[in-house]
Short mmCIF file of C-alpha atoms in Angstrom, two decimals:
data_model
loop_
_atom_site.label_atom_id
_atom_site.label_comp_id
_atom_site.label_asym_id
_atom_site.label_seq_id
_atom_site.Cartn_x
_atom_site.Cartn_y
_atom_site.Cartn_z
CA UNK A 1 1.99 41.30 21.07
CA UNK A 2 5.11 39.60 22.09
CA UNK A 3 4.18 40.69 25.61
CA UNK A 4 0.87 39.40 25.40
CA UNK A 5 2.34 35.96 24.36
CA UNK A 6 4.91 35.89 27.25
CA UNK A 7 1.77 36.79 29.65
CA UNK A 8 -0.14 33.94 28.15
CA UNK A 9 2.67 31.54 28.90
CA UNK A 10 2.95 32.83 32.51
CA UNK A 11 -0.85 32.14 32.84
CA UNK A 12 -0.42 28.77 31.53
CA UNK A 13 2.38 28.03 34.15
CA UNK A 14 -0.04 29.17 36.86
CA UNK A 15 -3.00 27.05 35.81
CA UNK A 16 -1.11 23.94 34.83
CA UNK A 17 -4.03 21.34 35.09
CA UNK A 18 -6.65 23.89 33.44
CA UNK A 19 -4.02 24.32 30.60
CA UNK A 20 -3.39 20.72 30.16
CA UNK A 21 -7.14 19.86 30.07
CA UNK A 22 -7.52 22.69 27.47
CA UNK A 23 -4.88 21.24 25.40
CA UNK A 24 -6.07 17.80 25.38
CA UNK A 25 -8.75 18.20 22.58
CA UNK A 26 -6.43 20.07 20.24
CA UNK A 27 -3.48 17.70 20.84
CA UNK A 28 -5.68 14.53 20.10
CA UNK A 29 -7.33 16.29 17.15
CA UNK A 30 -3.84 17.45 15.58
CA UNK A 31 -2.28 14.01 16.31
CA UNK A 32 -5.35 11.99 14.78
CA UNK A 33 -4.93 14.19 11.50
CA UNK A 34 -1.29 13.69 11.28
CA UNK A 35 -1.40 9.95 12.01
CA UNK A 36 -4.08 9.38 9.26
CA UNK A 37 -2.40 11.66 6.50
CA UNK A 38 0.95 9.94 7.18
CA UNK A 39 -0.29 6.40 7.21
CA UNK A 40 -2.47 7.15 4.18
CA UNK A 41 0.53 8.63 2.39
CA UNK A 42 3.01 5.81 3.68
CA UNK A 43 0.36 3.25 2.37
CA UNK A 44 0.09 4.75 -0.97
CA UNK A 45 4.02 5.22 -1.48
CA UNK A 46 4.51 1.62 -0.41
CA UNK A 47 1.93 0.27 -2.81
CA UNK A 48 3.45 2.34 -5.61
CA UNK A 49 6.95 0.97 -4.82
CA UNK A 50 5.52 -2.65 -4.85
CA UNK A 51 3.82 -2.07 -8.27
CA UNK A 52 7.06 -0.37 -9.70
CA UNK A 53 8.97 -3.52 -8.47
CA UNK A 54 7.19 -5.53 -10.97
CA UNK A 55 7.67 -2.75 -13.55
CA UNK A 56 4.67 -0.42 -14.77
CA UNK A 57 5.67 -1.48 -18.52
CA UNK A 58 3.69 -4.59 -18.32
CA UNK A 59 0.11 -5.62 -19.41
CA UNK A 60 -1.95 -8.63 -18.35
CA UNK A 61 -4.34 -10.17 -20.78
CA UNK A 62 -7.14 -12.31 -19.23
CA UNK A 63 -9.37 -14.74 -21.44
CA UNK A 64 -13.10 -14.38 -21.33
CA UNK A 65 -15.46 -17.28 -21.83
CA UNK A 66 -17.74 -17.87 -24.68
CA UNK A 67 -21.12 -19.22 -22.74
CA UNK A 68 -22.10 -20.99 -25.96
CA UNK A 69 -19.09 -23.16 -26.68
CA UNK A 70 -17.80 -23.19 -23.07
CA UNK A 71 -14.43 -22.10 -24.14
CA UNK A 72 -12.33 -18.95 -24.16
CA UNK A 73 -12.96 -16.57 -26.96
CA UNK A 74 -9.45 -16.18 -27.78
CA UNK A 75 -7.08 -19.11 -27.29
CA UNK A 76 -3.57 -18.28 -26.03
CA UNK A 77 -1.60 -20.15 -28.69
CA UNK A 78 1.67 -19.71 -30.48
CA UNK A 79 -0.20 -18.14 -33.37
CA UNK A 80 -2.04 -15.52 -31.24
CA UNK A 81 1.42 -14.62 -29.57
CA UNK A 82 2.99 -14.28 -33.02
CA UNK A 83 0.07 -12.19 -34.46
CA UNK A 84 0.20 -9.74 -31.55
CA UNK A 85 4.02 -9.59 -31.74
CA UNK A 86 3.83 -8.88 -35.45
CA UNK A 87 1.03 -6.38 -35.56
CA UNK A 88 2.13 -4.39 -32.59
CA UNK A 89 6.02 -3.68 -32.84
CA UNK A 90 6.00 -1.82 -29.44
CA UNK A 91 5.70 -5.14 -27.62
CA UNK A 92 8.83 -6.48 -26.26
CA UNK A 93 7.56 -9.98 -25.23
CA UNK A 94 4.73 -11.97 -24.42
CA UNK A 95 5.00 -14.66 -21.69
CA UNK A 96 2.81 -17.62 -21.20
CA UNK A 97 2.88 -19.35 -17.76
CA UNK A 98 1.21 -22.52 -16.92
CA UNK A 99 0.62 -23.20 -13.14
CA UNK A 100 -0.57 -26.16 -11.13
CA UNK A 101 -0.24 -27.69 -7.76
CA UNK A 102 1.85 -30.71 -6.85
CA UNK A 103 3.63 -32.34 -4.09
CA UNK A 104 7.48 -32.63 -3.73
CA UNK A 105 9.41 -35.19 -1.90
CA UNK A 106 12.81 -36.29 -0.98
CA UNK A 107 12.92 -39.80 0.39
CA UNK A 108 10.35 -39.97 3.33
CA UNK A 109 10.09 -36.31 3.48
CA UNK A 110 7.13 -34.76 1.72
CA UNK A 111 6.45 -31.12 1.13
CA UNK A 112 2.64 -30.53 0.99
CA UNK A 113 0.97 -29.09 -2.17
CA UNK A 114 3.06 -26.25 -3.67
CA UNK A 115 2.40 -23.99 -6.65
CA UNK A 116 4.29 -24.76 -9.67
CA UNK A 117 4.93 -22.53 -12.48
CA UNK A 118 5.94 -23.59 -15.86
CA UNK A 119 7.89 -20.55 -17.21
CA UNK A 120 9.39 -19.48 -20.53
CA UNK A 121 12.86 -17.81 -21.13
CA UNK A 122 13.44 -14.65 -19.14
CA UNK A 123 10.38 -14.93 -17.27
CA UNK A 124 11.98 -15.49 -13.80
CA UNK A 125 14.19 -12.48 -14.34
CA UNK A 126 11.21 -10.35 -15.50
CA UNK A 127 9.46 -11.21 -12.31
CA UNK A 128 12.32 -9.79 -10.38
CA UNK A 129 13.11 -13.19 -8.65
CA UNK A 130 16.68 -13.37 -7.31
CA UNK A 131 18.70 -16.59 -6.47
CA UNK A 132 20.06 -17.36 -3.13
CA UNK A 133 22.34 -19.86 -4.77
CA UNK A 134 22.65 -21.88 -7.75
CA UNK A 135 21.61 -20.85 -11.21
CA UNK A 136 18.38 -20.21 -13.35
CA UNK A 137 17.46 -22.17 -16.42
CA UNK A 138 19.62 -22.16 -19.57
CA UNK A 139 18.23 -21.73 -23.13
CA UNK A 140 18.75 -25.37 -23.53
CA UNK A 141 16.64 -26.32 -20.37
CA UNK A 142 13.85 -24.23 -21.73
CA UNK A 143 14.23 -25.64 -25.31
CA UNK A 144 14.24 -29.28 -24.45
CA UNK A 145 12.06 -28.99 -21.51
CA UNK A 146 14.60 -30.63 -19.10
CA UNK A 147 13.64 -32.03 -15.79
CA UNK A 148 15.26 -29.19 -13.74
CA UNK A 149 13.80 -27.07 -11.14
CA UNK A 150 14.23 -23.79 -9.27
CA UNK A 151 12.61 -24.08 -5.83
CA UNK A 152 11.76 -21.60 -3.06
CA UNK A 153 14.04 -21.20 -0.04
CA UNK A 154 11.34 -22.67 2.23
CA UNK A 155 10.89 -25.99 0.12
CA UNK A 156 14.71 -26.17 0.03
CA UNK A 157 15.04 -25.94 3.90
CA UNK A 158 12.30 -28.38 4.35
CA UNK A 159 13.46 -31.14 2.11
CA UNK A 160 17.11 -30.61 2.63
CA UNK A 161 17.57 -29.50 6.16
CA UNK A 162 21.10 -30.78 6.24
CA UNK A 163 22.48 -28.31 3.61
CA UNK A 164 22.60 -27.29 -0.16
CA UNK A 165 19.75 -28.38 -2.32
CA UNK A 166 21.50 -27.64 -5.77
CA UNK A 167 22.43 -30.89 -7.57
CA UNK A 168 20.07 -33.05 -5.36
CA UNK A 169 16.94 -34.69 -6.93
CA UNK A 170 13.37 -34.10 -5.85
CA UNK A 171 10.23 -36.12 -6.71
CA UNK A 172 7.38 -34.06 -8.33
CA UNK A 173 3.99 -35.71 -7.67
CA UNK A 174 1.25 -34.52 -10.01
CA UNK A 175 -2.19 -35.59 -9.96
CA UNK A 176 -3.50 -36.94 -13.37
CA UNK A 177 -6.87 -35.43 -12.91
CA UNK A 178 -8.68 -38.87 -13.00
CA UNK A 179 -9.78 -40.87 -10.08
CA UNK A 180 -8.86 -44.12 -11.75
CA UNK A 181 -5.46 -42.97 -13.00
CA UNK A 182 -2.60 -42.82 -10.17
CA UNK A 183 -0.49 -39.70 -9.94
CA UNK A 184 2.49 -39.28 -11.86
CA UNK A 185 5.95 -39.05 -10.40
CA UNK A 186 8.81 -37.13 -12.15
CA UNK A 187 12.34 -36.82 -10.93
CA UNK A 188 13.76 -33.25 -11.06
CA UNK A 189 17.22 -31.78 -10.46
CA UNK A 190 17.52 -28.81 -8.37
CA UNK A 191 19.51 -26.19 -10.09
CA UNK A 192 18.66 -23.09 -7.97
CA UNK A 193 17.20 -21.89 -4.75
CA UNK A 194 15.39 -18.34 -4.79
CA UNK A 195 15.93 -15.96 -1.91
CA UNK A 196 13.07 -15.34 0.56
CA UNK A 197 11.77 -12.34 -1.31
CA UNK A 198 8.58 -10.36 -1.41
CA UNK A 199 5.47 -12.07 -3.08
CA UNK A 200 5.17 -11.76 -6.83
CA UNK A 201 1.55 -10.72 -7.62
CA UNK A 202 0.06 -12.85 -4.82
CA UNK A 203 2.52 -15.91 -5.12
CA UNK A 204 5.29 -16.30 -2.61
CA UNK A 205 8.60 -17.29 -4.22
CA UNK A 206 9.66 -19.13 -1.11
CA UNK A 207 6.87 -21.40 -1.42
CA UNK A 208 6.82 -21.94 -5.28
CA UNK A 209 8.66 -24.07 -7.81
CA UNK A 210 9.66 -23.26 -11.33
CA UNK A 211 10.08 -25.47 -14.15
CA UNK A 212 10.71 -25.11 -18.03
CA UNK A 213 7.18 -24.65 -19.77
CA UNK A 214 8.38 -27.10 -22.59
CA UNK A 215 8.33 -29.85 -20.07
CA UNK A 216 4.74 -28.95 -19.02
CA UNK A 217 3.56 -28.67 -22.58
CA UNK A 218 5.09 -31.86 -24.05
CA UNK A 219 6.03 -34.33 -21.33
CA UNK A 220 3.13 -33.79 -18.83
CA UNK A 221 0.51 -33.58 -21.65
CA UNK A 222 2.08 -36.57 -23.43
CA UNK A 223 1.81 -38.63 -20.11
CA UNK A 224 -1.97 -38.19 -20.04
CA UNK A 225 -2.22 -35.37 -17.63
CA UNK A 226 -5.32 -33.31 -18.04
CA UNK A 227 -4.60 -30.17 -20.30
CA UNK A 228 -5.52 -26.87 -18.83
CA UNK A 229 -6.18 -23.91 -21.22
CA UNK A 230 -4.02 -20.77 -20.55
CA UNK A 231 -6.22 -17.94 -19.26
CA UNK A 232 -3.79 -15.33 -19.00
CA UNK A 233 -0.47 -13.78 -20.48
CA UNK A 234 1.97 -11.08 -19.54
CA UNK A 235 2.87 -8.58 -22.27
CA UNK A 236 6.17 -6.79 -21.73
CA UNK A 237 6.57 -3.36 -23.37
CA UNK A 238 9.47 -1.50 -24.93
CA UNK A 239 8.31 1.62 -23.36
CA UNK A 240 5.77 2.13 -20.57
CA UNK A 241 4.50 5.30 -22.23
CA UNK A 242 2.95 3.21 -24.90
CA UNK A 243 0.78 1.13 -22.53
CA UNK A 244 -2.71 2.89 -23.66
CA UNK A 245 -1.89 2.43 -27.34
CA UNK A 246 -0.81 -1.33 -27.06
CA UNK A 247 -3.77 -2.05 -24.80
CA UNK A 248 -6.23 -0.72 -27.40
CA UNK A 249 -4.38 -2.69 -30.15
CA UNK A 250 -4.47 -5.99 -28.24
CA UNK A 251 -8.40 -5.47 -27.85
CA UNK A 252 -8.90 -4.73 -31.47
CA UNK A 253 -6.88 -7.68 -32.77
CA UNK A 254 -8.50 -9.91 -30.30
CA UNK A 255 -11.97 -8.75 -31.27
CA UNK A 256 -11.21 -9.58 -34.83
CA UNK A 257 -9.88 -13.15 -33.95
CA UNK A 258 -13.06 -13.83 -31.94
CA UNK A 259 -15.34 -12.93 -34.99
CA UNK A 260 -16.31 -9.31 -33.80
CA UNK A 261 -17.15 -10.10 -30.13
CA UNK A 262 -16.88 -6.73 -28.43
CA UNK A 263 -14.64 -7.74 -25.64
CA UNK A 264 -13.05 -11.24 -25.95
CA UNK A 265 -10.21 -10.50 -23.34
CA UNK A 266 -9.57 -8.25 -20.51
CA UNK A 267 -6.48 -6.14 -20.75
CA UNK A 268 -5.17 -4.09 -17.87
CA UNK A 269 -1.99 -2.84 -16.52
CA UNK A 270 -0.34 -2.59 -13.27
CA UNK A 271 -0.52 1.24 -13.59
CA UNK A 272 -4.41 1.13 -13.80
CA UNK A 273 -4.35 -1.01 -10.60
CA UNK A 274 -2.10 1.30 -8.90
CA UNK A 275 -4.14 4.16 -9.85
CA UNK A 276 -7.46 2.61 -8.55
CA UNK A 277 -5.79 1.58 -5.33
CA UNK A 278 -4.49 5.02 -4.73
CA UNK A 279 -7.87 6.52 -5.34
CA UNK A 280 -9.44 4.39 -2.79
CA UNK A 281 -6.64 4.92 -0.36
CA UNK A 282 -7.01 8.66 -0.81
CA UNK A 283 -10.76 8.63 -0.50
CA UNK A 284 -10.35 6.51 2.77
CA UNK A 285 -7.80 9.02 4.04
CA UNK A 286 -10.11 12.02 3.19
CA UNK A 287 -13.07 10.38 5.16
CA UNK A 288 -10.94 9.46 8.21
CA UNK A 289 -9.35 12.95 8.15
CA UNK A 290 -12.76 14.56 8.33
CA UNK A 291 -13.77 12.33 11.20
CA UNK A 292 -10.52 13.18 12.90
CA UNK A 293 -11.21 16.90 12.30
CA UNK A 294 -14.37 16.79 14.41
CA UNK A 295 -12.12 16.24 17.53
CA UNK A 296 -10.33 19.80 16.53
CA UNK A 297 -13.83 21.17 16.50
CA UNK A 298 -14.68 19.91 19.81
CA UNK A 299 -11.22 20.91 21.16
CA UNK A 300 -12.03 24.39 19.82
CA UNK A 301 -15.29 24.52 21.88
CA UNK A 302 -13.36 23.31 25.04
CA UNK A 303 -10.89 26.22 24.39
CA UNK A 304 -13.84 28.84 24.22
CA UNK A 305 -15.51 27.43 27.26
CA UNK A 306 -12.14 27.70 29.23
CA UNK A 307 -11.42 31.15 28.06
CA UNK A 308 -14.84 32.24 29.20
CA UNK A 309 -14.32 30.89 32.60
CA UNK A 310 -10.92 32.59 32.65
CA UNK A 311 -12.49 35.97 31.68
CA UNK A 312 -14.97 35.41 34.49
CA UNK A 313 -12.14 34.81 36.99
CA UNK A 314 -10.09 37.61 35.76
CA UNK A 315 -12.48 40.48 35.59
CA UNK A 316 -10.64 42.39 38.27
CA UNK A 317 -7.42 42.27 36.24
CA UNK A 318 -9.32 43.50 33.24
CA UNK A 319 -10.82 46.31 35.11
CA UNK A 320 -7.77 47.45 36.52
CA UNK A 321 -5.94 47.31 32.83
CA UNK A 322 -8.92 49.36 31.51
CA UNK A 323 -8.59 52.00 34.44
CA UNK A 324 -4.88 52.36 33.72
CA UNK A 325 -5.79 53.22 30.04
CA UNK A 326 -5.71 49.82 28.24
CA UNK A 327 -7.86 50.03 25.09
CA UNK A 328 -10.66 47.47 24.04
CA UNK A 329 -8.24 46.31 21.21
CA UNK A 330 -5.44 45.77 23.73
CA UNK A 331 -7.70 43.77 25.86
CA UNK A 332 -9.02 41.74 22.81
CA UNK A 333 -5.61 41.01 21.51
CA UNK A 334 -4.54 39.69 25.03
CA UNK A 335 -7.06 37.07 25.26
CA UNK A 336 -6.84 36.26 21.42
CA UNK A 337 -3.08 35.68 21.68
CA UNK A 338 -3.67 33.70 24.84
CA UNK A 339 -6.08 31.55 23.18
CA UNK A 340 -3.98 31.21 19.84
CA UNK A 341 -0.81 30.33 22.18
CA UNK A 342 -2.87 27.67 23.79
CA UNK A 343 -3.76 25.86 20.39
CA UNK A 344 -0.46 26.81 19.04
CA UNK A 345 1.14 24.56 21.83
CA UNK A 346 -1.38 22.00 21.51
CA UNK A 347 -0.59 21.88 17.70
CA UNK A 348 3.19 21.39 18.21
CA UNK A 349 2.66 18.65 20.77
CA UNK A 350 -0.04 17.08 18.41
CA UNK A 351 2.31 17.03 15.49
CA UNK A 352 5.20 15.69 17.36
CA UNK A 353 3.21 12.95 19.07
CA UNK A 354 1.39 12.21 15.70
CA UNK A 355 4.78 11.84 13.85
CA UNK A 356 5.93 9.38 16.35
CA UNK A 357 2.92 7.18 16.58
CA UNK A 358 2.56 6.98 12.85
CA UNK A 359 6.21 6.02 12.33
CA UNK A 360 5.78 3.26 14.75
CA UNK A 361 2.58 1.97 13.32
CA UNK A 362 4.00 2.20 9.77
CA UNK A 363 6.99 0.15 10.71
CA UNK A 364 5.26 -2.55 13.06
CA UNK A 365 1.58 -2.90 12.52
CA UNK A 366 1.21 -2.33 8.59
CA UNK A 367 3.79 -5.17 7.85
CA UNK A 368 1.77 -7.42 10.06
CA UNK A 369 -1.41 -6.92 7.94
CA UNK A 370 0.44 -8.79 5.15
CA UNK A 371 0.11 -12.59 5.10
CA UNK A 372 4.06 -12.60 5.01
CA UNK A 373 5.90 -9.55 6.49
CA UNK A 374 8.22 -9.79 3.71
CA UNK A 375 5.43 -9.24 1.18
CA UNK A 376 5.51 -5.48 1.71
CA UNK A 377 8.21 -3.02 2.33
CA UNK A 378 6.72 0.00 4.12
CA UNK A 379 7.92 3.30 3.17
CA UNK A 380 7.14 6.06 5.82
CA UNK A 381 5.98 9.00 4.08
CA UNK A 382 5.08 12.12 6.07
CA UNK A 383 2.42 14.32 4.40
CA UNK A 384 4.18 17.70 4.93
CA UNK A 385 1.27 19.52 3.41
CA UNK A 386 -1.24 17.73 5.70
CA UNK A 387 0.87 18.52 8.68
CA UNK A 388 1.18 22.14 7.84
CA UNK A 389 -2.74 22.46 7.20
CA UNK A 390 -3.54 20.63 10.49
CA UNK A 391 -1.06 22.95 12.46
CA UNK A 392 -2.49 25.98 10.78
CA UNK A 393 -6.04 24.89 11.34
CA UNK A 394 -5.25 24.26 15.00
CA UNK A 395 -4.12 27.92 15.39
CA UNK A 396 -7.08 29.20 13.47
CA UNK A 397 -9.48 27.34 15.81
CA UNK A 398 -7.73 29.15 18.58
CA UNK A 399 -8.40 32.56 17.08
CA UNK A 400 -11.88 31.75 15.89
CA UNK A 401 -12.94 30.13 19.32
CA UNK A 402 -11.12 32.67 21.34
CA UNK A 403 -12.64 35.62 19.46
CA UNK A 404 -15.90 35.63 21.44
CA UNK A 405 -14.38 35.52 24.89
CA UNK A 406 -11.92 37.95 23.88
CA UNK A 407 -14.61 40.32 22.68
CA UNK A 408 -16.54 39.84 25.84
CA UNK A 409 -13.48 40.79 27.66
CA UNK A 410 -13.03 43.84 25.63
CA UNK A 411 -16.45 45.10 26.35
CA UNK A 412 -16.33 44.92 30.07
CA UNK A 413 -16.97 47.99 31.95
CA UNK A 414 -14.13 48.78 34.17
CA UNK A 415 -16.36 50.13 36.94
CA UNK A 416 -18.35 47.02 37.08
CA UNK A 417 -15.36 44.74 36.71
CA UNK A 418 -13.58 46.54 39.73
CA UNK A 419 -16.83 46.49 41.67
CA UNK A 420 -17.12 42.62 41.37
#
């Protein structure tokens, strides 16, 4: 068997161009499968890491609207929050966050419409945001709704190109919501600047502003700004294993508050979203792998054709070997090994090239698909099982498609072969 393998390699060296063309189909097929499985695995791992960054022990409650009253079935009030906290001891905290658009300016420099988030204590830390410099809000800032702001790095660089923004004052211009009432202007002291980090659930910290929620609740509403109902809340759990239990309890309590309406709120978790996304990624990966596997089949047919041509050209060699006593099994094994060696070589090359290309794509192309390259940290994860399977399939294809030519060679009559 080893001697057959050495002879196969010698034949490859003699017929370099034919060998190269024969390898091409197998190389492309294996390479395609490796690239698809690796990118699918990398995308899945990267998405999982992104969700884990925001922790999987969090639930989101979204309001549903009552078409009759044109209001939410459940209002996100302090009473609602306290009810959930009291009846579900497995909840660590419930965060309410108001958001709106506003313009920021410093002198004649105006930063366009930015997303402003009115947050509660511990919310910024729970979001995983980090400071470039400065501080977060103190408990006093939250309690009294002081006019202090933590701003994104891009906004700080736009308004304060000369240097540090902390301690400086910016003007917050908010639309009143009415055409006949001019916008409101509020002076805010910048106390912190956020690092240019990954996006938080669709919001870019570098382009966002955070203020105490008490300011929004009391001062903006008092000034006459159009009130906006809260339509979502974030629930932080003591233990991520209790997600399903807490989810069911929130729905049950909300149903009671909504006079028995079956589903007054949506309650979903990052874990559920992650599982759904991973299922979609896996399904797409399977479909693409199946498509790529077709090229392996085509490559196998090419191997069979080449082997048939080879046997026709080497009829005299086969006849001499049989005349010298070679058995049908020996002849069959010779060409089977040659076919398998061909696909084995193609498999090795395909795996190597596939790993290199998939790594390059994962590091360069995938981040470019995000609006901000910082929004995603790509984890290159090689699918070892997929690589082994694709490699094994390539060798199996060589044996399968090489079997017919090998049997044909084994059945040759030595007299006829030598006469040719």
